[in-house]
mmCIF file of C-alpha atoms in Angstrom:
data_model
loop_
_atom_site.group_PDB
_atom_site.id
_atom_site.type_symbol
_atom_site.label_atom_id
_atom_site.label_comp_id
_atom_site.label_asym_id
_atom_site.label_seq_id
_atom_site.Cartn_x
_atom_site.Cartn_y
_atom_site.Cartn_z
ATOM 1 C CA MET A 1 73.469 198.694 96.988
ATOM 2 C CA MET A 2 73.584 202.448 97.828
ATOM 3 C CA THR A 3 69.924 203.726 98.273
ATOM 4 C CA LYS A 4 70.208 207.148 98.262
ATOM 5 C CA GLN A 5 70.748 208.485 94.271
ATOM 6 C CA LEU A 6 73.535 210.274 93.845
ATOM 7 C CA ASN A 7 74.188 213.284 91.798
ATOM 8 C CA ILE A 8 77.495 212.805 89.962
ATOM 9 C CA LEU A 9 78.899 215.225 87.646
ATOM 10 C CA LEU A 10 81.889 213.848 85.169
ATOM 11 C CA VAL A 11 83.863 215.656 83.294
ATOM 12 C CA GLU A 12 84.805 213.918 80.464
ATOM 13 C CA ASP A 13 85.599 214.423 76.887
ATOM 14 C CA LEU A 14 85.342 210.782 75.537
ATOM 15 C CA SER A 15 81.601 209.063 75.554
ATOM 16 C CA SER A 16 83.520 205.644 75.396
ATOM 17 C CA ASP A 17 85.340 206.457 78.611
ATOM 18 C CA ALA A 18 82.058 207.828 79.854
ATOM 19 C CA GLU A 19 80.208 204.625 79.556
ATOM 20 C CA LEU A 20 82.938 202.731 81.317
ATOM 21 C CA ILE A 21 82.660 204.839 84.283
ATOM 22 C CA LYS A 22 79.161 204.400 84.077
ATOM 23 C CA LEU A 23 79.254 200.753 83.914
ATOM 24 C CA GLU A 24 82.126 200.197 86.864
ATOM 25 C CA LEU A 25 79.486 202.414 89.060
ATOM 26 C CA LYS A 26 76.789 200.446 88.195
ATOM 27 C CA LYS A 27 79.432 197.311 89.035
ATOM 28 C CA GLU A 28 79.614 198.581 92.609
ATOM 29 C CA LYS A 29 75.786 198.861 92.631
ATOM 30 C CA ILE A 30 75.937 202.683 93.470
ATOM 31 C CA ASN A 31 72.859 204.613 92.650
ATOM 32 C CA PHE A 32 73.633 207.492 90.584
ATOM 33 C CA ILE A 33 72.618 209.998 87.341
ATOM 34 C CA LEU A 34 75.403 211.119 86.052
ATOM 35 C CA LYS A 35 75.949 214.484 83.962
ATOM 36 C CA THR A 36 78.780 214.711 81.747
ATOM 37 C CA VAL A 37 80.277 217.884 80.325
ATOM 38 C CA ASP A 38 83.505 218.931 78.716
ATOM 39 C CA ASN A 39 84.094 222.169 78.645
ATOM 40 C CA LYS A 40 84.066 224.971 80.842
ATOM 41 C CA LYS A 41 81.128 226.523 80.337
ATOM 42 C CA ASP A 42 79.252 223.836 80.914
ATOM 43 C CA PHE A 43 80.567 222.605 83.520
ATOM 44 C CA LEU A 44 79.881 226.049 85.380
ATOM 45 C CA PHE A 45 76.199 225.446 84.563
ATOM 46 C CA ALA A 46 76.084 222.214 85.857
ATOM 47 C CA LEU A 47 77.219 223.706 89.433
ATOM 48 C CA LYS A 48 74.607 225.984 89.154
ATOM 49 C CA GLN A 49 71.897 224.079 87.787
ATOM 50 C CA SER A 50 72.452 221.337 90.407
ATOM 51 C CA LYS A 51 74.912 220.664 93.214
ATOM 52 C CA PRO A 52 76.355 217.433 92.789
ATOM 53 C CA ASP A 53 77.168 214.901 95.360
ATOM 54 C CA ILE A 54 80.622 214.607 94.029
ATOM 55 C CA ILE A 55 82.624 215.410 90.845
ATOM 56 C CA LEU A 56 84.841 213.203 88.897
ATOM 57 C CA SER A 57 87.041 214.439 86.263
ATOM 58 C CA ASP A 58 89.682 213.801 83.642
ATOM 59 C CA PHE A 59 93.043 215.775 83.832
ATOM 60 C CA ASN A 60 93.506 216.525 80.347
ATOM 61 C CA LEU A 61 90.440 217.814 78.148
ATOM 62 C CA PRO A 62 91.061 219.489 74.869
ATOM 63 C CA GLN A 63 88.563 222.241 75.959
ATOM 64 C CA PHE A 64 89.180 222.406 79.639
ATOM 65 C CA ASP A 65 91.929 221.347 82.286
ATOM 66 C CA GLY A 66 91.070 219.266 85.417
ATOM 67 C CA LEU A 67 92.947 221.410 87.532
ATOM 68 C CA GLU A 68 90.877 224.383 86.813
ATOM 69 C CA ALA A 69 87.667 222.056 87.042
ATOM 70 C CA LEU A 70 88.958 221.424 90.772
ATOM 71 C CA GLU A 71 89.633 225.158 91.530
ATOM 72 C CA ILE A 72 86.377 225.874 90.110
ATOM 73 C CA SER A 73 84.375 223.122 92.583
ATOM 74 C CA LYS A 74 86.643 223.791 95.674
ATOM 75 C CA GLU A 75 85.848 227.530 95.386
ATOM 76 C CA LYS A 76 81.776 227.328 94.976
ATOM 77 C CA PHE A 77 81.828 224.085 96.736
ATOM 78 C CA HIS A 78 84.227 223.054 98.929
ATOM 79 C CA GLU A 79 82.782 220.470 100.562
ATOM 80 C CA ILE A 80 82.259 218.369 97.298
ATOM 81 C CA PRO A 81 84.636 214.885 96.602
ATOM 82 C CA PHE A 82 86.513 215.422 93.794
ATOM 83 C CA ILE A 83 88.445 212.749 91.910
ATOM 84 C CA PHE A 84 90.202 212.722 89.504
ATOM 85 C CA VAL A 85 89.689 209.643 86.837
ATOM 86 C CA THR A 86 92.534 209.843 84.051
ATOM 87 C CA GLY A 87 95.287 208.348 82.242
ATOM 88 C CA THR A 88 98.885 207.725 83.643
ATOM 89 C CA LEU A 89 99.749 210.613 85.817
ATOM 90 C CA ASN A 90 103.496 211.062 87.237
ATOM 91 C CA ASP A 91 104.133 211.437 90.847
ATOM 92 C CA GLU A 92 104.744 215.459 91.059
ATOM 93 C CA THR A 93 101.334 215.805 89.288
ATOM 94 C CA VAL A 94 99.415 213.406 91.773
ATOM 95 C CA VAL A 95 100.988 215.256 94.666
ATOM 96 C CA GLY A 96 100.061 218.239 92.940
ATOM 97 C CA CYS A 97 96.551 217.738 92.552
ATOM 98 C CA ILE A 98 96.014 216.544 96.441
ATOM 99 C CA LYS A 99 97.610 219.627 97.503
ATOM 100 C CA ALA A 100 95.102 221.464 95.393
ATOM 101 C CA GLY A 101 92.105 219.545 97.073
ATOM 102 C CA ALA A 102 91.686 216.391 95.177
ATOM 103 C CA TRP A 103 90.223 213.417 97.521
ATOM 104 C CA ASP A 104 91.983 210.706 95.149
ATOM 105 C CA TYR A 105 92.835 210.036 91.800
ATOM 106 C CA VAL A 106 91.877 206.651 89.748
ATOM 107 C CA ILE A 107 93.933 205.563 86.235
ATOM 108 C CA LYS A 108 91.400 204.732 83.809
ATOM 109 C CA GLU A 109 93.502 201.601 82.885
ATOM 110 C CA HIS A 110 92.338 200.424 87.045
ATOM 111 C CA LEU A 111 88.819 201.499 86.554
ATOM 112 C CA VAL A 112 87.941 198.980 89.262
ATOM 113 C CA ARG A 113 89.509 201.399 91.805
ATOM 114 C CA LEU A 114 86.533 203.704 91.129
ATOM 115 C CA GLY A 115 83.768 202.329 93.086
ATOM 116 C CA PRO A 116 85.863 201.801 96.284
ATOM 117 C CA ALA A 117 86.983 205.240 95.499
ATOM 118 C CA VAL A 118 83.232 206.890 95.281
ATOM 119 C CA LYS A 119 82.113 204.926 98.350
ATOM 120 C CA GLN A 120 85.253 206.058 100.481
ATOM 121 C CA ALA A 121 85.008 209.508 99.417
ATOM 122 C CA LEU A 122 81.460 209.888 99.950
ATOM 123 C CA LYS A 123 81.997 208.042 103.633
ATOM 124 C CA LEU A 124 84.709 210.805 104.346
ATOM 125 C CA LYS A 125 82.337 213.462 103.619
ATOM 126 C CA GLY A 126 79.157 212.278 105.713
ATOM 127 C CA GLU A 127 82.041 211.937 108.616
ATOM 128 C CA ILE A 128 83.323 215.786 107.896
ATOM 129 C CA GLU A 129 79.597 216.561 108.134
ATOM 130 C CA ASP A 130 78.823 214.988 111.240
ATOM 131 C CA LYS A 131 81.626 216.242 112.756
ATOM 132 C CA LYS A 132 80.689 219.966 111.620
ATOM 133 C CA ASN A 133 76.840 219.514 112.733
ATOM 134 C CA ALA A 134 78.472 217.859 116.514
ATOM 135 C CA GLU A 135 80.722 221.020 116.607
ATOM 136 C CA ASN A 136 77.818 223.725 115.659
ATOM 137 C CA ALA A 137 75.407 221.887 118.214
ATOM 138 C CA LEU A 138 78.275 222.047 120.841
ATOM 139 C CA ARG A 139 78.762 226.076 120.206
ATOM 140 C CA LYS A 140 75.158 226.827 120.175
ATOM 141 C CA SER A 141 74.869 225.157 123.867
ATOM 142 C CA GLU A 142 77.958 226.682 125.153
ATOM 143 C CA GLU A 143 76.755 230.228 123.963
ATOM 144 C CA ARG A 144 73.514 229.306 125.811
ATOM 145 C CA PHE A 145 75.431 228.112 128.790
ATOM 146 C CA ARG A 146 76.875 231.888 128.627
ATOM 147 C CA SER A 147 74.093 233.776 128.156
ATOM 148 C CA LEU A 148 72.294 232.321 131.340
ATOM 149 C CA ILE A 149 75.143 232.497 133.695
ATOM 150 C CA GLN A 150 76.745 236.103 133.097
ATOM 151 C CA ASN A 151 73.398 237.019 133.477
ATOM 152 C CA SER A 152 72.559 235.106 136.850
ATOM 153 C CA SER A 153 72.085 236.979 139.781
ATOM 154 C CA ASP A 154 73.354 234.109 141.979
ATOM 155 C CA ILE A 155 77.053 232.940 141.068
ATOM 156 C CA ILE A 156 77.708 230.676 138.910
ATOM 157 C CA THR A 157 81.211 228.710 139.133
ATOM 158 C CA VAL A 158 82.757 226.097 136.602
ATOM 159 C CA ILE A 159 85.504 223.763 139.045
ATOM 160 C CA ASP A 160 87.287 220.771 137.459
ATOM 161 C CA LYS A 161 87.921 218.053 139.525
ATOM 162 C CA SER A 162 90.490 219.232 141.521
ATOM 163 C CA GLY A 163 88.805 221.926 142.740
ATOM 164 C CA LYS A 164 90.464 224.580 140.203
ATOM 165 C CA VAL A 165 88.145 227.279 138.792
ATOM 166 C CA LEU A 166 87.764 227.786 135.381
ATOM 167 C CA TYR A 167 84.757 229.963 135.590
ATOM 168 C CA HIS A 168 82.691 232.523 137.733
ATOM 169 C CA SER A 169 80.213 234.564 136.882
ATOM 170 C CA PRO A 170 80.251 238.301 136.594
ATOM 171 C CA SER A 171 78.414 238.168 139.974
ATOM 172 C CA ALA A 172 80.788 236.387 141.882
ATOM 173 C CA GLU A 173 83.086 239.611 141.885
ATOM 174 C CA ARG A 174 80.022 241.768 143.314
ATOM 175 C CA ILE A 175 80.196 239.190 146.107
ATOM 176 C CA LEU A 176 83.170 237.857 146.659
ATOM 177 C CA GLY A 177 84.939 241.072 145.484
ATOM 178 C CA TYR A 178 87.271 238.285 143.089
ATOM 179 C CA LYS A 179 88.272 238.913 139.474
ATOM 180 C CA LEU A 180 88.284 235.826 137.818
ATOM 181 C CA ASN A 181 91.720 236.193 136.685
ATOM 182 C CA GLU A 182 92.466 236.877 140.587
ATOM 183 C CA ILE A 183 90.727 233.302 141.677
ATOM 184 C CA GLN A 184 92.054 231.883 139.163
ATOM 185 C CA LYS A 185 95.346 232.057 140.770
ATOM 186 C CA LYS A 186 94.763 230.298 143.368
ATOM 187 C CA ASN A 187 95.269 226.687 143.037
ATOM 188 C CA TYR A 188 92.117 224.933 144.759
ATOM 189 C CA ILE A 189 88.749 227.151 145.699
ATOM 190 C CA PHE A 190 89.624 224.829 148.994
ATOM 191 C CA GLU A 191 91.698 227.270 149.777
ATOM 192 C CA LEU A 192 89.590 230.205 150.364
ATOM 193 C CA ILE A 193 86.881 228.032 152.501
ATOM 194 C CA HIS A 194 86.937 228.131 156.272
ATOM 195 C CA THR A 195 88.811 225.747 158.291
ATOM 196 C CA ASP A 196 85.773 224.386 159.975
ATOM 197 C CA ASP A 197 83.688 224.057 157.181
ATOM 198 C CA ILE A 198 86.572 222.313 154.720
ATOM 199 C CA GLU A 199 86.463 218.814 156.112
ATOM 200 C CA GLU A 200 82.865 218.645 155.658
ATOM 201 C CA THR A 201 82.828 220.737 151.959
ATOM 202 C CA LYS A 202 85.562 218.171 150.571
ATOM 203 C CA LYS A 203 83.562 215.173 151.355
ATOM 204 C CA ILE A 204 80.365 216.661 149.337
ATOM 205 C CA PHE A 205 82.706 217.320 146.593
ATOM 206 C CA SER A 206 84.004 213.778 146.416
ATOM 207 C CA ASN A 207 80.482 212.435 146.429
ATOM 208 C CA ILE A 208 79.516 214.953 143.984
ATOM 209 C CA LEU A 209 82.663 213.651 141.601
ATOM 210 C CA ASN A 210 81.031 210.009 141.790
ATOM 211 C CA ASP A 211 77.812 210.888 141.125
ATOM 212 C CA PHE A 212 76.468 212.420 137.602
ATOM 213 C CA SER A 213 72.760 212.378 138.309
ATOM 214 C CA LYS A 214 72.653 214.175 141.836
ATOM 215 C CA ILE A 215 72.656 217.886 142.752
ATOM 216 C CA PHE A 216 74.264 218.290 146.165
ATOM 217 C CA LYS A 217 73.664 221.204 148.801
ATOM 218 C CA ILE A 218 76.763 222.368 150.258
ATOM 219 C CA GLU A 219 76.800 225.596 153.036
ATOM 220 C CA TYR A 220 80.100 226.833 153.885
ATOM 221 C CA ARG A 221 82.299 229.756 154.503
ATOM 222 C CA ILE A 222 84.386 231.658 152.076
ATOM 223 C CA LEU A 223 87.014 233.947 152.487
ATOM 224 C CA SER A 224 85.975 237.152 150.411
ATOM 225 C CA LYS A 225 88.901 240.083 148.794
ATOM 226 C CA LYS A 226 87.705 242.434 151.711
ATOM 227 C CA GLY A 227 88.992 239.646 154.477
ATOM 228 C CA ASN A 228 85.582 239.044 155.651
ATOM 229 C CA TRP A 229 83.871 235.156 156.153
ATOM 230 C CA ILE A 230 80.776 234.747 153.396
ATOM 231 C CA TYR A 231 78.294 232.266 154.122
ATOM 232 C CA LEU A 232 77.559 230.575 150.372
ATOM 233 C CA GLU A 233 74.613 227.792 149.715
ATOM 234 C CA SER A 234 75.878 225.944 147.051
ATOM 235 C CA PHE A 235 73.939 223.692 144.682
ATOM 236 C CA CYS A 236 76.141 221.207 142.840
ATOM 237 C CA SER A 237 76.437 219.097 139.817
ATOM 238 C CA ASN A 238 78.682 216.838 138.108
ATOM 239 C CA GLN A 239 78.897 217.815 134.713
ATOM 240 C CA LEU A 240 82.139 216.345 133.472
ATOM 241 C CA ASN A 241 80.686 214.265 131.147
ATOM 242 C CA ASN A 242 78.943 217.553 129.436
ATOM 243 C CA LYS A 243 81.751 218.558 126.475
ATOM 244 C CA SER A 244 80.177 222.081 126.427
ATOM 245 C CA ILE A 245 80.894 222.332 130.086
ATOM 246 C CA ASN A 246 83.487 219.725 131.455
ATOM 247 C CA GLY A 247 83.169 220.489 135.193
ATOM 248 C CA ILE A 248 81.449 221.097 138.024
ATOM 249 C CA VAL A 249 78.754 223.493 138.152
ATOM 250 C CA LEU A 250 77.729 225.198 141.301
ATOM 251 C CA ASN A 251 75.155 227.855 141.791
ATOM 252 C CA SER A 252 76.124 229.739 145.103
ATOM 253 C CA ARG A 253 73.634 232.366 146.759
ATOM 254 C CA ASP A 254 74.902 234.607 149.416
ATOM 255 C CA ILE A 255 73.124 233.398 152.865
ATOM 256 C CA THR A 256 75.187 235.570 155.244
ATOM 257 C CA GLU A 257 72.558 237.389 156.693
ATOM 258 C CA ARG A 258 70.445 234.665 157.350
ATOM 259 C CA LYS A 259 72.973 232.949 158.906
ATOM 260 C CA ARG A 260 73.946 235.827 161.417
ATOM 261 C CA ALA A 261 69.691 236.266 162.090
ATOM 262 C CA GLU A 262 69.935 232.184 162.805
ATOM 263 C CA GLN A 263 73.273 232.828 165.117
ATOM 264 C CA ILE A 264 71.284 235.763 167.334
ATOM 265 C CA GLN A 265 68.037 233.629 167.870
#
């Protein structure tokens, strides 16, 4: 039995058919309240009064047209499942209904299909809503991430598992001189790392790929666009399983002056 009470709007002019529809839904142990209308005015009022969970509609009515009801419902509440419950329809009409946005159709002579059709439509509606909520959450996460890295004074770089640069923050251009499109032309970020540092850097990078929990620290020299070597200190984390990032994140700062001072000592 469906625990949530469904608000069902039925477009039907025959009270006997409306009763059969109610009976069939009760057989399927669907918990519902049903409002029946048979004309456009009452249909519009019902939509305004209370948003239905699902709409069931006959195709031909003396004072109304099922396709018009579908068009109105799609305009006002496109996410509400709309199922035709009607007499025999030819294939061309069925195709037209589906193209117009109907979720399903049930022939009145086979009302045994109605309960399963309603349950399936509501299940699909729930899946669509879950997906939409997940996409909205992902979009907000991405926006927060972009806001953080756009305003960071450190270099924020995202690379894929091969080492190719997917993103670097505006501060990277200030420190290294490369625009994003310039550095993306490089096959791998490792091409810019000093030969004396590359072996250790790749070793640590390999460890990063196999650990999603630890933050790794690397110090290395990287070639700037001007042709001089800049020492970077990078804190790296594996975010390949984070859908909003999907990469290795490096938070780097320029430590060239510090390194030079150490060498003098």
